[in-house]
XYZ file of C-alpha atoms in Angstrom:
691
model
C 0.000 0.000 0.000
C 1.294 3.436 -0.942
C -0.223 6.559 0.544
C 0.188 9.513 -1.741
C -0.044 13.256 -1.032
C -3.525 14.610 -0.481
C -6.026 14.329 -3.314
C -9.371 16.139 -3.813
C -12.009 14.794 -1.472
C -15.775 14.810 -1.437
C -17.342 16.739 1.469
C -20.871 16.222 2.677
C -22.825 17.556 5.656
C -23.980 15.329 8.465
C -27.037 13.145 7.669
C -26.573 13.694 3.926
C -26.313 10.731 1.552
C -23.095 10.166 -0.359
C -23.331 10.469 -4.123
C -20.893 8.039 -5.707
C -18.817 10.152 -8.050
C -17.571 7.126 -10.002
C -21.128 6.050 -10.880
C -23.652 8.785 -10.031
C -26.387 7.338 -12.202
C -26.374 4.024 -10.370
C -28.535 3.564 -7.259
C -26.676 2.606 -4.066
C -26.151 -1.161 -4.025
C -24.940 -3.341 -1.180
C -22.752 -6.424 -1.713
C -23.826 -9.769 -0.310
C -20.832 -10.974 1.724
C -21.604 -14.587 0.869
C -21.546 -14.045 -2.881
C -18.588 -12.656 -4.783
C -19.458 -10.144 -7.510
C -20.019 -11.763 -10.889
C -17.338 -11.335 -13.527
C -19.970 -9.987 -15.862
C -20.728 -7.050 -13.565
C -20.264 -3.630 -15.120
C -18.258 -2.620 -12.007
C -15.511 -5.193 -12.555
C -12.190 -3.506 -13.354
C -9.789 -4.606 -16.083
C -7.417 -6.136 -13.533
C -10.158 -8.436 -12.260
C -11.866 -9.193 -15.561
C -8.641 -10.168 -17.320
C -7.668 -12.397 -14.413
C -10.991 -14.172 -14.827
C -11.102 -15.534 -11.311
C -14.444 -14.198 -10.052
C -17.260 -16.678 -9.554
C -20.073 -17.274 -7.088
C -19.287 -18.848 -3.715
C -21.672 -20.211 -1.130
C -21.623 -18.878 2.431
C -19.819 -22.041 3.624
C -17.190 -21.707 0.894
C -16.642 -18.061 1.786
C -16.153 -18.996 5.448
C -13.681 -21.747 4.477
C -11.397 -19.071 3.002
C -11.114 -17.075 6.220
C -7.655 -18.590 6.719
C -5.278 -20.748 4.703
C -6.072 -24.435 4.928
C -4.859 -26.555 2.045
C -7.230 -29.458 2.735
C -10.320 -27.231 2.730
C -9.197 -25.369 -0.398
C -8.448 -28.653 -2.157
C -11.886 -30.032 -1.298
C -13.586 -26.841 -2.465
C -11.947 -26.839 -5.907
C -12.469 -30.559 -6.420
C -16.111 -29.566 -6.793
C -15.152 -26.912 -9.360
C -12.958 -28.817 -11.867
C -13.841 -26.562 -14.797
C -12.655 -23.476 -12.914
C -9.400 -25.253 -12.033
C -8.828 -26.406 -15.616
C -9.662 -22.958 -16.970
C -7.103 -21.396 -14.628
C -4.408 -23.931 -15.567
C -5.057 -23.251 -19.240
C -4.894 -19.497 -18.682
C -1.576 -19.689 -16.811
C -0.064 -22.126 -19.317
C -1.067 -20.199 -22.436
C -0.148 -16.796 -20.948
C 3.400 -17.789 -20.024
C 3.728 -20.097 -23.042
C 3.026 -17.285 -25.519
C 5.426 -14.924 -23.749
C 8.286 -17.430 -23.622
C 7.580 -18.349 -27.253
C 8.014 -14.716 -28.263
C 11.287 -14.524 -26.297
C 12.581 -17.618 -28.138
C 11.516 -16.108 -31.451
C 13.441 -12.937 -30.589
C 16.525 -15.039 -29.953
C 16.111 -16.933 -33.213
C 15.590 -13.713 -35.210
C 18.482 -11.976 -33.367
C 16.293 -9.113 -32.215
C 16.452 -9.751 -28.434
C 18.048 -6.412 -27.582
C 15.636 -4.481 -29.766
C 12.572 -6.176 -28.219
C 13.900 -6.326 -24.636
C 11.894 -3.347 -23.370
C 8.767 -4.484 -25.201
C 8.927 -7.951 -23.642
C 9.474 -6.438 -20.189
C 6.294 -4.362 -20.561
C 4.416 -7.421 -21.823
C 5.568 -9.443 -18.803
C 4.252 -6.799 -16.416
C 0.893 -6.740 -18.200
C 0.493 -10.514 -18.205
C 1.365 -10.695 -14.486
C -1.422 -8.183 -13.858
C -3.773 -10.281 -15.974
C -2.893 -13.407 -13.986
C -4.036 -11.777 -10.780
C -2.991 -11.020 -7.187
C -0.793 -14.054 -6.457
C 1.494 -13.356 -9.407
C 1.564 -9.643 -8.655
C 2.716 -10.427 -5.087
C 5.483 -12.713 -6.376
C 6.621 -10.085 -8.898
C 6.646 -7.397 -6.197
C 9.042 -9.521 -4.169
C 11.608 -9.792 -6.974
C 11.140 -6.202 -8.173
C 13.284 -4.962 -5.285
C 16.465 -6.760 -6.388
C 18.343 -4.574 -8.898
C 21.358 -6.857 -8.495
C 19.311 -9.804 -9.839
C 16.800 -8.293 -12.275
C 17.774 -6.392 -15.480
C 17.034 -2.639 -15.140
C 14.386 -2.626 -17.878
C 12.427 -5.422 -16.211
C 12.980 -3.777 -12.831
C 11.395 -0.537 -14.051
C 8.364 -2.391 -15.356
C 7.880 -4.638 -12.323
C 8.210 -1.685 -9.944
C 4.995 -0.319 -11.504
C 3.185 -3.260 -9.925
C 3.691 -1.693 -6.505
C 1.214 1.128 -6.981
C -0.250 1.137 -10.499
C -2.851 -1.625 -10.381
C -6.230 -0.775 -11.895
C -8.691 0.103 -9.098
C -12.090 -1.540 -8.798
C -15.388 0.344 -8.665
C -15.727 3.008 -5.976
C -19.415 2.100 -5.667
C -18.447 -1.462 -4.753
C -15.823 -0.160 -2.320
C -18.203 2.272 -0.561
C -20.903 -0.383 -0.305
C -18.364 -2.768 1.228
C -17.376 -0.115 3.806
C -21.022 0.339 4.797
C -21.696 -3.410 4.946
C -18.594 -4.105 7.023
C -18.950 -1.201 9.484
C -22.738 -1.269 9.676
C -23.233 2.472 9.190
C -23.879 4.803 6.235
C -20.652 6.217 4.934
C -21.679 9.815 5.665
C -22.010 8.924 9.365
C -18.491 7.498 9.381
C -16.654 10.227 7.453
C -17.206 13.933 6.952
C -15.019 13.833 3.816
C -13.746 11.088 1.528
C -11.915 11.057 -1.809
C -14.194 10.245 -4.771
C -11.605 7.892 -6.280
C -8.908 5.712 -4.649
C -5.558 7.433 -4.169
C -3.731 4.116 -4.573
C -4.632 0.616 -5.717
C -2.770 -2.622 -5.136
C -3.341 -6.300 -5.824
C -5.239 -6.972 -2.585
C -7.080 -3.683 -2.049
C -7.214 0.053 -2.616
C -6.940 3.159 -0.451
C -9.127 6.242 0.001
C -8.320 9.383 1.937
C -11.022 10.403 4.408
C -11.723 12.478 7.505
C -13.384 10.856 10.511
C -16.623 12.592 11.423
C -16.189 12.107 15.178
C -12.593 13.249 15.647
C -11.788 15.136 12.451
C -8.615 13.050 11.966
C -7.428 12.481 8.393
C -7.187 8.755 7.758
C -6.433 6.197 5.088
C -9.279 3.757 4.390
C -8.138 0.490 2.822
C -10.848 -1.657 1.208
C -10.243 -5.240 0.103
C -10.586 -6.165 -3.561
C -13.670 -8.369 -4.134
C -12.952 -12.023 -4.838
C -9.282 -11.787 -3.918
C -9.369 -14.653 -1.400
C -10.800 -17.065 -3.949
C -8.139 -16.001 -6.460
C -5.242 -16.465 -4.015
C -6.660 -19.812 -2.868
C -6.885 -21.135 -6.423
C -3.364 -20.044 -7.385
C -1.748 -21.352 -4.193
C -3.491 -24.685 -4.787
C -1.902 -24.859 -8.252
C 1.501 -23.729 -6.978
C 1.405 -26.331 -4.223
C 0.654 -29.131 -6.679
C 3.550 -27.964 -8.871
C 5.806 -27.903 -5.797
C 4.751 -31.486 -5.034
C 5.625 -32.624 -8.548
C 9.047 -30.969 -8.345
C 9.631 -32.605 -4.962
C 8.729 -36.050 -6.336
C 11.088 -35.501 -9.269
C 13.871 -34.927 -6.751
C 14.950 -31.626 -8.228
C 15.073 -29.741 -4.922
C 16.203 -30.663 -1.428
C 13.832 -28.216 0.274
C 10.258 -29.023 1.188
C 8.760 -26.768 -1.479
C 5.231 -27.659 -0.432
C 5.973 -26.361 3.078
C 7.511 -23.205 1.583
C 4.332 -22.599 -0.466
C 2.242 -23.268 2.659
C 4.259 -20.733 4.662
C 3.935 -18.102 1.937
C 0.210 -18.772 1.493
C -0.407 -18.645 5.252
C 1.273 -15.240 5.402
C -0.690 -14.058 2.371
C -4.020 -15.107 3.882
C -3.112 -13.308 7.102
C -2.342 -10.250 4.986
C -5.904 -10.389 3.655
C -7.315 -10.185 7.202
C -7.319 -6.427 7.777
C -8.311 -6.741 11.442
C -5.239 -8.907 11.976
C -3.208 -6.290 10.104
C -4.490 -3.604 12.486
C -3.376 -5.697 15.456
C 0.007 -6.232 13.808
C 0.344 -2.485 13.286
C -0.423 -1.789 16.939
C 2.203 -4.315 18.063
C 4.749 -2.991 15.556
C 4.163 0.578 16.738
C 4.607 -0.471 20.377
C 7.876 -2.317 19.710
C 9.552 -0.066 17.141
C 7.654 3.222 17.022
C 10.037 4.823 19.518
C 13.124 4.281 17.339
C 14.567 7.587 16.200
C 13.186 8.719 12.820
C 10.819 5.728 12.500
C 7.116 6.481 12.049
C 4.468 3.800 12.505
C 0.908 5.033 11.758
C -1.858 4.674 14.318
C -4.531 2.034 13.717
C -8.246 2.723 14.283
C -9.520 -0.741 15.232
C -13.026 0.569 16.019
C -13.388 1.343 12.288
C -11.676 -1.836 11.038
C -12.900 -5.305 10.032
C -11.438 -8.229 8.089
C -12.100 -6.344 4.813
C -11.796 -2.670 5.816
C -8.838 -1.029 7.573
C -8.703 2.562 8.825
C -5.339 3.974 9.834
C -3.539 7.294 10.277
C -2.893 9.144 7.018
C 0.800 9.475 6.142
C 2.200 11.627 3.345
C 5.574 11.299 1.706
C 7.601 9.830 -1.143
C 8.654 6.257 -1.772
C 12.018 5.640 -0.151
C 13.403 4.168 -3.387
C 12.675 7.457 -5.200
C 14.703 9.682 -2.867
C 18.436 9.553 -2.345
C 18.424 9.258 1.440
C 21.004 6.707 2.576
C 20.534 7.755 6.202
C 16.919 6.558 6.166
C 18.071 3.322 4.517
C 20.419 2.884 7.487
C 17.490 3.601 9.804
C 15.489 0.938 7.975
C 18.355 -1.552 8.200
C 18.728 -0.911 11.914
C 14.988 -1.182 12.506
C 14.790 -4.398 10.456
C 17.590 -6.080 12.372
C 16.019 -4.863 15.593
C 12.903 -6.691 14.445
C 14.796 -9.869 13.582
C 17.310 -10.033 16.434
C 15.739 -8.193 19.358
C 12.034 -9.081 19.393
C 11.628 -11.516 16.493
C 8.462 -9.792 15.220
C 9.398 -8.570 11.760
C 7.955 -6.967 8.636
C 8.060 -9.752 6.041
C 6.958 -7.651 3.049
C 9.388 -4.703 2.884
C 9.035 -3.854 -0.826
C 9.663 -0.198 -1.785
C 5.960 0.639 -1.802
C 5.820 -0.070 1.923
C 8.487 2.481 2.868
C 7.865 6.231 2.735
C 10.119 9.151 3.420
C 7.827 11.626 5.119
C 8.175 15.326 4.378
C 9.748 15.881 7.798
C 12.459 13.290 7.075
C 11.142 10.213 8.887
C 10.918 6.627 7.656
C 7.287 5.515 7.644
C 6.408 1.815 7.658
C 3.188 0.832 5.894
C 1.209 -2.352 5.329
C 1.446 -4.734 8.289
C -0.415 -7.636 6.721
C 2.559 -9.933 6.184
C 4.563 -10.285 9.395
C 6.932 -13.005 10.591
C 7.872 -14.419 13.981
C 11.542 -15.345 14.499
C 11.793 -17.640 17.541
C 14.516 -16.880 20.156
C 16.543 -20.037 19.490
C 16.540 -19.292 15.752
C 17.483 -15.641 16.348
C 20.466 -16.775 18.405
C 21.367 -19.359 15.766
C 21.244 -16.713 13.036
C 23.548 -14.398 15.018
C 25.938 -17.262 15.715
C 26.058 -18.079 11.998
C 26.897 -14.444 11.136
C 29.524 -14.379 13.877
C 31.186 -17.588 12.726
C 31.016 -16.535 9.085
C 32.790 -13.222 9.723
C 35.422 -14.918 11.902
C 35.951 -17.693 9.306
C 35.018 -20.457 11.718
C 33.506 -22.633 9.012
C 33.388 -25.760 11.178
C 31.118 -23.939 13.639
C 29.158 -22.473 10.693
C 28.350 -25.994 9.480
C 26.908 -26.760 12.932
C 24.921 -23.510 12.830
C 23.294 -24.621 9.586
C 22.101 -27.776 11.351
C 20.728 -25.675 14.243
C 18.862 -23.437 11.779
C 17.406 -26.463 10.008
C 19.280 -25.803 6.770
C 21.234 -29.068 6.969
C 20.109 -32.500 8.179
C 21.928 -33.710 11.341
C 23.296 -36.633 9.320
C 25.270 -34.361 6.938
C 29.019 -35.000 6.751
C 30.369 -32.017 8.738
C 33.943 -32.292 7.444
C 32.920 -32.158 3.788
C 30.446 -29.352 4.469
C 33.124 -27.321 6.305
C 35.527 -27.681 3.371
C 32.817 -26.671 0.904
C 31.825 -23.630 2.975
C 35.477 -22.609 3.221
C 35.814 -22.795 -0.566
C 32.585 -20.825 -1.066
C 33.059 -18.038 1.483
C 36.834 -17.626 1.851
C 37.230 -15.028 -0.892
C 34.127 -13.055 0.135
C 35.195 -12.886 3.791
C 38.776 -11.941 2.920
C 37.478 -8.604 1.585
C 36.346 -7.663 5.094
C 32.993 -7.699 6.870
C 32.009 -4.272 5.552
C 32.250 -5.514 1.955
C 30.144 -8.659 2.319
C 27.059 -8.687 0.106
C 24.105 -10.693 1.372
C 22.971 -11.334 -2.194
C 26.446 -12.525 -3.273
C 26.639 -14.931 -0.336
C 23.329 -16.505 -1.297
C 24.444 -16.796 -4.917
C 27.789 -18.359 -3.983
C 26.055 -20.834 -1.700
C 23.684 -22.149 -4.378
C 25.744 -25.078 -5.734
C 26.842 -26.143 -2.249
C 23.227 -26.095 -1.048
C 22.208 -28.494 -3.791
C 25.201 -30.820 -3.342
C 24.765 -31.272 0.402
C 20.965 -31.380 0.324
C 20.421 -28.066 2.081
C 16.818 -27.458 3.046
C 15.043 -24.124 3.211
C 12.803 -24.280 6.292
C 9.480 -22.490 5.775
C 10.253 -19.781 8.369
C 13.612 -19.071 6.729
C 12.134 -18.202 3.336
C 10.412 -15.132 4.809
C 13.556 -14.044 6.691
C 15.722 -14.409 3.582
C 13.163 -12.541 1.490
C 12.991 -9.736 4.023
C 16.781 -9.290 4.073
C 17.191 -9.686 0.310
C 14.500 -7.101 -0.440
C 16.011 -4.716 2.085
C 19.432 -4.985 0.456
C 17.788 -4.482 -2.942
C 16.255 -1.179 -1.811
C 19.606 -0.067 -0.414
C 21.480 -1.035 -3.589
C 19.031 1.039 -5.618
C 20.221 4.116 -3.701
C 23.863 3.162 -3.152
C 25.185 0.399 -5.488
C 28.002 -0.504 -3.086
C 25.775 -0.808 -0.025
C 26.123 -4.058 1.950
C 23.383 -4.948 4.421
C 25.426 -7.554 6.318
C 28.417 -5.230 6.576
C 26.214 -2.455 7.910
C 24.387 -4.628 10.413
C 27.295 -6.682 11.768
C 27.938 -4.006 14.443
C 24.458 -4.697 15.831
C 25.180 -8.414 15.825
C 28.540 -7.861 17.560
C 26.905 -5.671 20.186
C 24.142 -8.221 20.737
C 26.650 -11.045 21.216
C 28.629 -8.954 23.717
C 25.618 -7.790 25.738
C 22.965 -10.518 25.502
C 22.355 -12.827 28.462
C 21.134 -15.738 26.319
C 22.898 -19.002 27.362
C 23.259 -19.931 23.688
C 25.048 -16.667 22.832
C 27.198 -16.857 25.990
C 28.349 -20.315 24.927
C 28.963 -19.049 21.390
C 31.080 -16.142 22.654
C 33.094 -18.496 24.866
C 33.741 -20.842 21.935
C 34.654 -17.943 19.664
C 37.172 -16.406 22.073
C 38.909 -19.708 22.920
C 40.320 -21.836 20.140
C 41.887 -25.085 21.411
C 42.219 -23.482 24.840
C 44.046 -20.395 23.532
C 42.471 -16.969 24.047
C 41.875 -15.176 20.715
C 42.385 -11.537 21.660
C 42.121 -10.566 17.991
C 38.507 -11.776 17.916
C 37.646 -9.799 21.037
C 39.240 -6.710 19.470
C 37.203 -7.258 16.302
C 33.920 -7.652 18.202
C 34.547 -4.551 20.307
C 35.693 -2.538 17.303
C 32.576 -3.432 15.305
C 30.170 -2.934 18.218
C 31.597 0.540 18.860
C 30.802 1.612 15.292
C 27.292 2.474 16.334
C 24.939 3.220 19.220
C 21.920 1.117 20.118
C 19.480 3.948 19.380
C 21.116 5.156 16.185
C 21.512 8.608 17.701
C 25.125 9.458 17.020
C 27.902 8.863 14.564
C 30.141 5.789 14.798
C 32.687 5.958 17.607
C 36.142 6.784 16.363
C 39.065 4.886 17.868
C 40.969 8.088 18.574
C 38.448 9.131 21.203
C 39.973 6.926 23.891
C 37.643 8.106 26.635
C 34.518 7.015 24.718
C 36.155 3.706 23.788
C 37.115 2.958 27.394
C 33.693 3.914 28.706
C 31.874 1.628 26.287
C 34.240 -1.320 26.846
C 33.805 -1.040 30.608
C 30.039 -0.798 30.121
C 30.177 -4.111 28.211
C 31.919 -5.971 31.025
C 31.035 -4.507 34.415
C 27.299 -5.018 34.800
C 25.534 -7.700 36.803
C 24.536 -9.757 33.764
C 28.083 -9.714 32.370
C 29.680 -11.923 35.038
C 30.812 -14.524 32.501
C 32.580 -11.877 30.369
C 34.187 -10.389 33.462
C 35.428 -13.866 34.419
C 37.040 -14.259 30.991
C 38.814 -10.913 31.283
C 39.920 -11.531 34.891
C 41.363 -14.887 33.867
C 43.312 -13.403 30.958
C 44.484 -10.368 32.949
C 45.721 -12.673 35.719
C 47.599 -14.859 33.231
C 49.093 -11.742 31.643
C 50.137 -10.184 34.956
C 51.735 -13.475 35.971
C 53.740 -13.554 32.740
C 54.594 -9.875 33.212
C 55.980 -10.680 36.694
C 58.116 -13.496 35.312
C 59.415 -11.260 32.524
C 60.257 -8.548 35.062
C 62.144 -11.090 37.185
C 64.020 -12.337 34.129
C 65.045 -8.811 33.141
C 66.366 -8.155 36.648
C 68.371 -11.397 36.825
C 69.614 -11.358 33.219
C 73.379 -11.763 32.823
C 75.857 -13.187 30.365
C 75.970 -16.386 32.424
C 72.143 -16.679 32.188
C 71.264 -15.506 28.675
C 67.989 -17.450 28.387
C 64.543 -16.584 29.688
C 62.441 -18.841 31.916
C 59.324 -17.756 30.041
C 57.561 -20.575 28.223
C 55.767 -20.138 24.903
C 52.490 -20.070 26.852
C 53.880 -17.275 29.039
C 54.869 -15.300 25.949
C 51.359 -15.740 24.489
C 49.867 -14.546 27.777
C 52.226 -11.557 27.822
C 51.247 -10.537 24.299
C 47.564 -10.897 25.197
C 48.130 -8.805 28.339
C 49.711 -6.033 26.298
C 46.809 -5.969 23.840
C 44.211 -6.022 26.634
C 45.896 -3.076 28.360
C 46.055 -1.264 25.018
C 42.382 -2.018 24.415
C 41.232 -0.695 27.773
C 43.449 2.373 27.546
C 41.895 3.265 24.177
C 45.080 2.818 22.126
C 44.728 2.305 18.391
C 45.041 -1.310 17.266
C 47.950 -0.433 15.035
C 49.838 0.805 18.074
C 49.099 -2.368 20.013
C 50.967 -4.659 17.616
C 54.301 -5.859 18.969
C 57.235 -6.175 16.594
C 58.503 -9.784 16.581
C 61.288 -9.357 14.027
C 64.368 -7.157 14.091
C 65.010 -4.415 11.584
C 67.163 -6.931 9.686
C 64.250 -9.333 9.292
C 65.435 -11.814 11.918
C 63.156 -13.164 14.647
C 63.919 -11.557 17.987
C 64.507 -13.675 21.093
C 61.709 -14.227 23.630
C 63.637 -12.179 26.193
C 64.007 -9.271 23.755
C 60.346 -9.509 22.821
C 59.337 -9.541 26.494
C 61.475 -6.488 27.117
C 59.944 -4.724 24.134
C 56.413 -5.492 25.357
C 57.219 -4.207 28.829
C 58.716 -1.056 27.343
C 55.651 -0.375 25.171
C 53.045 -0.891 27.890
C 51.068 2.276 28.642
C 52.475 4.345 31.469
C 50.536 5.135 34.646
C 49.838 8.595 33.235
C 48.376 7.080 30.055
C 46.067 4.901 32.167
C 44.705 7.860 34.166
C 41.789 8.451 31.749
C 40.250 5.223 33.083
C 39.988 6.850 36.518
C 38.505 10.006 35.000
C 35.521 8.115 33.594
C 34.647 6.400 36.880
C 32.209 9.131 37.997
C 30.377 8.817 34.641
C 29.693 5.098 35.076
C 26.601 3.649 36.769
C 27.052 3.009 40.509
C 26.958 -0.746 39.937
C 29.756 -0.600 37.354
C 31.869 1.641 39.585
C 31.673 -0.848 42.454
C 32.556 -3.801 40.270
C 35.478 -1.950 38.695
C 36.870 -1.070 42.137
C 36.651 -4.747 43.124
C 38.868 -5.687 40.183
C 42.297 -5.288 41.925
C 41.286 -7.567 44.805
C 39.949 -10.210 42.415
C 43.149 -10.072 40.378
C 45.390 -10.448 43.439
C 43.488 -13.557 44.500
C 43.863 -15.122 41.073
C 47.561 -14.213 40.870
C 48.292 -15.835 44.234
C 46.488 -19.008 43.146
C 48.341 -19.085 39.839
C 51.784 -18.485 41.445
C 51.106 -21.195 44.026
C 50.075 -23.690 41.350
C 53.190 -22.916 39.272
C 55.461 -23.354 42.294
C 53.929 -26.747 43.092
C 54.350 -27.800 39.448
C 58.013 -26.850 39.336
C 58.751 -28.610 42.633
C 57.079 -31.916 41.833
C 57.297 -32.090 38.022
């Protein structure tokens, strides 16, 4: 649904009767809810008449289409074989003629000349085939990286240039559904729809009671029967493909998931409830506008909501609002799991005061907590090139069967993703990853769980909108900071375990991975209210790092840091002792390789907490002549480069700015470290005496 700037509206005084501008000579006529308007009616629009899907339904049949149920739909159309055969013939001949013309163009070597013509013909035939095919085309029309520009331009017209149906039919439906004359509901209403889509059309009106300007969405007659018939056909085709063994995924379940969402989208009362929930969860995000729903004026076929004016996001060059949309979308997926599953360009507006308005809440998805955590783990392991863990994530997400050979899958994933990841997280394209994964998915019998198809579509469409504004935009690269922050701050046992596994590889602490997570998480703020944090602002860096680790729910992260600081301080003490006792008669250090690793980690942790740049925290391990330096020389160099007491003073200066809880836990740190150091020194002494 696209709400356009204000259009002329019809005004009428209270108690007056509305004259239908679209058909003034016709007497007011009410629609029987149990009978769909006949295709021969003079009020049927070209969109509906060409689709040819309107026919009479009994009251029981109408009720059976209130929600998606394949068994009921199948039984209903078994009794209407001629309608089913007619529809199959229409679909087959429509696509057959178009593909035949494309083949003829190839044979006559006129493909380039006729390319634009065929694109326009494809758009027209999709309109003729009806709502289901329009919805499918809308989904792919947001991927400029996949669809040729000429076809993209044509398919984008499907988002807001569908022929409207009769205003008389629409006004009668409003009166039937709400049980009142239209002049008692509205003091003003537009004589023609301001926008028309495949499922319904929108009028601008003013509520008589409150005077609020609203959008009134009215459902297209017969649309449920049309969607039911086409999903039945698509599901049978999916079953045939499955039996032929051409796909590993349960395509029937994918069609069922899509159809279930589509039927929910046709329940406008459910959409109103979705809009209320969406507004409650995400309406407070900076520069996000979610219109108010008027449930007292809404039914399953009529929806009244706050009027919003603006331009389609894809038509304005506003990368900031794209970023807002990306942040809001990942907040939906990763924070609450309630997400907008139909984010095509027509559902995003840039309001005239610079906000991002979300429209059309019919198709929503629910991402369960365990799947949200699994998705974040997969992104985390992908970025950190832990392809063995990524293979396990795919099993958790239901993409791979538990019986899959993990070793072979890990090798295949490494081959697929290695080059993409080597370019850096900020250059990873979500669309490219999916394309690269295609062959591997088929080889190892990847499955696409029904829930995942909506998530993938949501992300792919979002990246398509962004690419239309900025060709080099990468959704995953832009959202990884949110994932990094979530992993560092979430109390989920699954994410805690994932962080532990990520930071320790074969028992060795990976300080580089901690640095990467902190660096990425500091690129943004949770409320999208300020610019990314620059590494040179050491005070901000220190404050945020301490905030990550010194709260009550971050005990496990604090334990990790205490353990590594204690190991580093122990190694630092040994190195200090070695430097004091060094002589020509004792030229070797007592530091083991483990001690040296701990000393290097200690140096980088101190550098991290003091806000030093990463480049400055690297320790030179070769001499200026290219030779490896000795452990004792390296230890001396590390000790020399450690920040001085004066350089560490900024940590004390931020103490008053921290929450009281964090201050107390930070002040307890020295005592905790001393206890761990004593235990470690005692254990080492016992080892050296008895081993």
